Amino acid sequence: MQTQPQQQLTHYRETASQTGGPYVHIGLAPQQAGFEIFENNFGHVLTKPDTPGERIRIEGTVYDGLGLPLRDVLLEIWQADAEGHYAHPADPKPSSFRGWGRTGADFETGVYSFETIKPGPVALPNGGTQAPHIAVWVVARGINLGLHTRLYFSDEQVANERDPVLTSIEWATRRKTLIAQREQRGGETVYRFDIRIQGQGGAEDLETVFFDV
């Protein structure tokens, strides 16, 4: 009986993704697209002059599966105030700090940024605490559903090692993808947080951990 020769598998590169269309920015971040639509625009500055807490700047780049910066990406963040309380009625001590912001990446550089305060530890119902963190939501071309992730702070190592969400990630090396690196720049505290939609496999470009929410 003659056997059939084994077929060689052909591997193709991922098909290039396409933007969700110009209406993403026009509807959600119109000022960035050059439109003045809303009286009160949502923006990247979360603080007011009287907002208590350490002023920080968060900035970074979102990379696609080929390692290229996404320039049409939109990000939203949600965080607690400096004492670990949210502007939400379910919080035992609702905050006056809105804690929510939205921005797009710069069309030229691909860099996004937020001006905010560093959040405090968040209490859990069981008496424990979560390390200071910021919830991040990302939407861009090629993404059918928004991606949820978290940003933790490099100078909160002890709290990070005890955080129930961060430590639930089985591979310790992948936890590093959620740690924003602190640096001082011109007297300003900056946390660098790059996001990789897909990793290339190397230790320096692992895919960012995303959560099912």
GROMACS .gro file of C-alpha atoms in nm:
model
  213
    1MET     CA    1   0.000   0.000   0.000
    2GLN     CA    2   0.147   0.332  -0.109
    3THR     CA    3   0.149   0.602   0.155
    4GLN     CA    4   0.065   0.960   0.077
    5PRO     CA    5   0.357   1.204   0.113
    6GLN     CA    6   0.324   1.441   0.406
    7GLN     CA    7   0.223   1.791   0.310
    8GLN     CA    8   0.450   2.075   0.410
    9LEU     CA    9   0.274   2.341   0.615
   10THR     CA   10   0.303   2.695   0.486
   11HIS     CA   11   0.323   2.962   0.755
   12TYR     CA   12   0.195   3.305   0.666
   13ARG     CA   13   0.251   3.632   0.850
   14GLU     CA   14  -0.039   3.787   1.032
   15THR     CA   15  -0.268   3.993   0.809
   16ALA     CA   16  -0.225   4.363   0.865
   17SER     CA   17  -0.497   4.510   1.084
   18GLN     CA   18  -0.703   4.813   0.996
   19THR     CA   19  -0.809   5.111   1.199
   20GLY     CA   20  -1.158   5.125   1.346
   21GLY     CA   21  -1.221   5.441   1.146
   22PRO     CA   22  -1.193   5.816   1.210
   23TYR     CA   23  -1.512   5.826   1.414
   24VAL     CA   24  -1.334   5.674   1.714
   25HIS     CA   25  -1.143   5.997   1.773
   26ILE     CA   26  -1.417   6.227   1.650
   27GLY     CA   27  -1.666   6.073   1.894
   28LEU     CA   28  -1.440   5.998   2.190
   29ALA     CA   29  -1.147   6.241   2.169
   30PRO     CA   30  -1.264   6.510   1.926
   31GLN     CA   31  -1.009   6.774   2.029
   32GLN     CA   32  -0.727   6.546   1.922
   33ALA     CA   33  -0.893   6.512   1.581
   34GLY     CA   34  -0.931   6.889   1.557
   35PHE     CA   35  -1.302   6.913   1.639
   36GLU     CA   36  -1.467   7.121   1.912
   37ILE     CA   37  -1.788   6.925   1.978
   38PHE     CA   38  -1.832   6.902   2.354
   39GLU     CA   39  -1.849   7.184   2.606
   40ASN     CA   40  -1.662   6.968   2.858
   41ASN     CA   41  -1.409   6.744   2.688
   42PHE     CA   42  -1.268   6.430   2.845
   43GLY     CA   43  -0.894   6.456   2.862
   44HIS     CA   44  -0.563   6.328   2.993
   45VAL     CA   45  -0.542   6.569   3.289
   46LEU     CA   46  -0.719   6.420   3.592
   47THR     CA   47  -0.608   6.671   3.853
   48LYS     CA   48  -0.727   7.011   3.965
   49PRO     CA   49  -0.518   7.271   4.152
   50ASP     CA   50  -0.659   7.155   4.486
   51THR     CA   51  -0.638   6.779   4.423
   52PRO     CA   52  -0.437   6.624   4.711
   53GLY     CA   53  -0.164   6.372   4.639
   54GLU     CA   54   0.169   6.331   4.463
   55ARG     CA   55   0.153   6.468   4.110
   56ILE     CA   56   0.276   6.217   3.852
   57ARG     CA   57   0.289   6.182   3.477
   58ILE     CA   58   0.222   5.847   3.310
   59GLU     CA   59   0.347   5.801   2.958
   60GLY     CA   60   0.422   5.520   2.720
   61THR     CA   61   0.370   5.361   2.381
   62VAL     CA   62   0.132   5.087   2.271
   63TYR     CA   63   0.295   4.841   2.028
   64ASP     CA   64   0.119   4.612   1.783
   65GLY     CA   65   0.209   4.251   1.700
   66LEU     CA   66   0.492   4.361   1.471
   67GLY     CA   67   0.646   4.581   1.739
   68LEU     CA   68   0.533   4.903   1.572
   69PRO     CA   69   0.387   5.191   1.775
   70LEU     CA   70   0.011   5.238   1.743
   71ARG     CA   71  -0.066   5.601   1.665
   72ASP     CA   72  -0.443   5.563   1.651
   73VAL     CA   73  -0.484   5.396   1.991
   74LEU     CA   74  -0.724   5.524   2.257
   75LEU     CA   75  -0.672   5.466   2.631
   76GLU     CA   76  -0.884   5.519   2.940
   77ILE     CA   77  -0.772   5.493   3.302
   78TRP     CA   78  -0.964   5.454   3.628
   79GLN     CA   79  -0.798   5.492   3.967
   80ALA     CA   80  -0.839   5.562   4.337
   81ASP     CA   81  -0.731   5.884   4.505
   82ALA     CA   82  -0.421   5.926   4.722
   83GLU     CA   83  -0.600   5.757   5.015
   84GLY     CA   84  -0.717   5.458   4.812
   85HIS     CA   85  -1.081   5.563   4.764
   86TYR     CA   86  -1.280   5.578   4.442
   87ALA     CA   87  -1.536   5.827   4.318
   88HIS     CA   88  -1.805   5.561   4.337
   89PRO     CA   89  -2.107   5.522   4.567
   90ALA     CA   90  -2.002   5.166   4.653
   91ASP     CA   91  -1.681   5.293   4.812
   92PRO     CA   92  -1.709   5.323   5.193
   93LYS     CA   93  -1.561   5.672   5.164
   94PRO     CA   94  -1.645   5.805   4.816
   95SER     CA   95  -1.379   6.037   4.680
   96SER     CA   96  -1.423   6.378   4.521
   97PHE     CA   97  -1.136   6.295   4.287
   98ARG     CA   98  -1.289   6.180   3.959
   99GLY     CA   99  -1.007   5.936   3.892
  100TRP     CA  100  -1.099   5.880   3.528
  101GLY     CA  101  -0.929   6.001   3.214
  102ARG     CA  102  -0.914   5.938   2.840
  103THR     CA  103  -0.650   6.012   2.580
  104GLY     CA  104  -0.519   5.907   2.243
  105ALA     CA  105  -0.160   5.854   2.141
  106ASP     CA  106   0.017   6.137   1.965
  107PHE     CA  107  -0.040   6.094   1.592
  108GLU     CA  108   0.328   6.161   1.516
  109THR     CA  109   0.518   5.984   1.795
  110GLY     CA  110   0.270   5.724   1.921
  111VAL     CA  111   0.332   5.835   2.281
  112TYR     CA  112   0.034   5.872   2.517
  113SER     CA  113   0.034   6.049   2.853
  114PHE     CA  114  -0.180   6.122   3.160
  115GLU     CA  115  -0.136   6.389   3.426
  116THR     CA  116  -0.268   6.252   3.753
  117ILE     CA  117  -0.180   6.164   4.113
  118LYS     CA  118  -0.031   5.847   4.251
  119PRO     CA  119  -0.314   5.636   4.401
  120GLY     CA  120  -0.301   5.488   4.749
  121PRO     CA  121  -0.347   5.121   4.849
  122VAL     CA  122  -0.704   4.999   4.802
  123ALA     CA  123  -0.876   4.812   5.086
  124LEU     CA  124  -1.037   4.474   5.016
  125PRO     CA  125  -1.360   4.348   5.178
  126ASN     CA  126  -1.165   4.070   5.354
  127GLY     CA  127  -0.942   4.318   5.532
  128GLY     CA  128  -0.648   4.292   5.295
  129THR     CA  129  -0.524   4.556   5.054
  130GLN     CA  130  -0.435   4.588   4.690
  131ALA     CA  131  -0.113   4.762   4.595
  132PRO     CA  132  -0.146   5.109   4.443
  133HIS     CA  133  -0.253   5.055   4.084
  134ILE     CA  134  -0.441   5.205   3.791
  135ALA     CA  135  -0.688   5.020   3.569
  136VAL     CA  136  -0.616   5.071   3.199
  137TRP     CA  137  -0.846   5.010   2.901
  138VAL     CA  138  -0.706   5.002   2.547
  139VAL     CA  139  -0.884   5.008   2.212
  140ALA     CA  140  -0.716   5.028   1.872
  141ARG     CA  141  -0.715   4.890   1.519
  142GLY     CA  142  -0.741   4.514   1.501
  143ILE     CA  143  -0.901   4.491   1.848
  144ASN     CA  144  -1.263   4.382   1.844
  145LEU     CA  145  -1.310   4.426   2.219
  146GLY     CA  146  -1.127   4.668   2.445
  147LEU     CA  147  -0.834   4.520   2.639
  148HIS     CA  148  -0.819   4.552   3.017
  149THR     CA  149  -0.493   4.564   3.205
  150ARG     CA  150  -0.339   4.721   3.515
  151LEU     CA  151  -0.050   4.953   3.589
  152TYR     CA  152   0.151   4.901   3.907
  153PHE     CA  153   0.440   5.116   4.033
  154SER     CA  154   0.806   5.010   4.041
  155ASP     CA  155   0.869   5.187   4.374
  156GLU     CA  156   0.597   4.983   4.551
  157GLN     CA  157   0.785   4.652   4.549
  158VAL     CA  158   0.668   4.529   4.891
  159ALA     CA  159   0.304   4.610   4.820
  160ASN     CA  160   0.330   4.456   4.472
  161GLU     CA  161   0.461   4.129   4.616
  162ARG     CA  162   0.146   4.106   4.833
  163ASP     CA  163  -0.109   4.220   4.575
  164PRO     CA  164  -0.364   3.939   4.515
  165VAL     CA  165  -0.421   4.024   4.150
  166LEU     CA  166  -0.058   4.070   4.053
  167THR     CA  167   0.057   3.758   4.235
  168SER     CA  168  -0.222   3.553   4.074
  169ILE     CA  169  -0.028   3.573   3.744
  170GLU     CA  170   0.143   3.235   3.734
  171TRP     CA  171   0.457   3.335   3.545
  172ALA     CA  172   0.646   3.583   3.759
  173THR     CA  173   0.834   3.718   3.459
  174ARG     CA  174   0.505   3.827   3.300
  175ARG     CA  175   0.413   4.030   3.608
  176LYS     CA  176   0.687   4.270   3.502
  177THR     CA  177   0.474   4.374   3.204
  178LEU     CA  178   0.239   4.550   3.449
  179ILE     CA  179   0.508   4.748   3.633
  180ALA     CA  180   0.554   5.113   3.534
  181GLN     CA  181   0.911   5.232   3.582
  182ARG     CA  182   0.964   5.550   3.784
  183GLU     CA  183   1.206   5.821   3.676
  184GLN     CA  184   1.268   6.186   3.753
  185ARG     CA  185   1.267   6.419   3.457
  186GLY     CA  186   1.314   6.793   3.499
  187GLY     CA  187   1.176   6.784   3.853
  188GLU     CA  188   0.873   6.584   3.738
  189THR     CA  189   0.790   6.228   3.846
  190VAL     CA  190   0.726   6.017   3.537
  191TYR     CA  191   0.617   5.653   3.521
  192ARG     CA  192   0.690   5.483   3.191
  193PHE     CA  193   0.434   5.217   3.095
  194ASP     CA  194   0.460   5.057   2.752
  195ILE     CA  195   0.190   4.814   2.639
  196ARG     CA  196   0.248   4.532   2.391
  197ILE     CA  197  -0.063   4.388   2.226
  198GLN     CA  198   0.139   4.083   2.119
  199GLY     CA  199   0.487   3.986   2.229
  200GLN     CA  200   0.775   3.883   2.007
  201GLY     CA  201   0.892   3.616   2.252
  202GLY     CA  202   1.196   3.790   2.396
  203ALA     CA  203   1.242   3.880   2.761
  204GLU     CA  204   1.222   4.252   2.681
  205ASP     CA  205   0.910   4.239   2.465
  206LEU     CA  206   0.668   4.003   2.636
  207GLU     CA  207   0.300   4.051   2.564
  208THR     CA  208   0.135   4.265   2.832
  209VAL     CA  209  -0.093   4.073   3.067
  210PHE     CA  210  -0.460   4.143   2.992
  211PHE     CA  211  -0.756   4.048   3.211
  212ASP     CA  212  -1.105   3.912   3.140
  213VAL     CA  213  -1.335   4.169   3.302
   0.00000   0.00000   0.00000
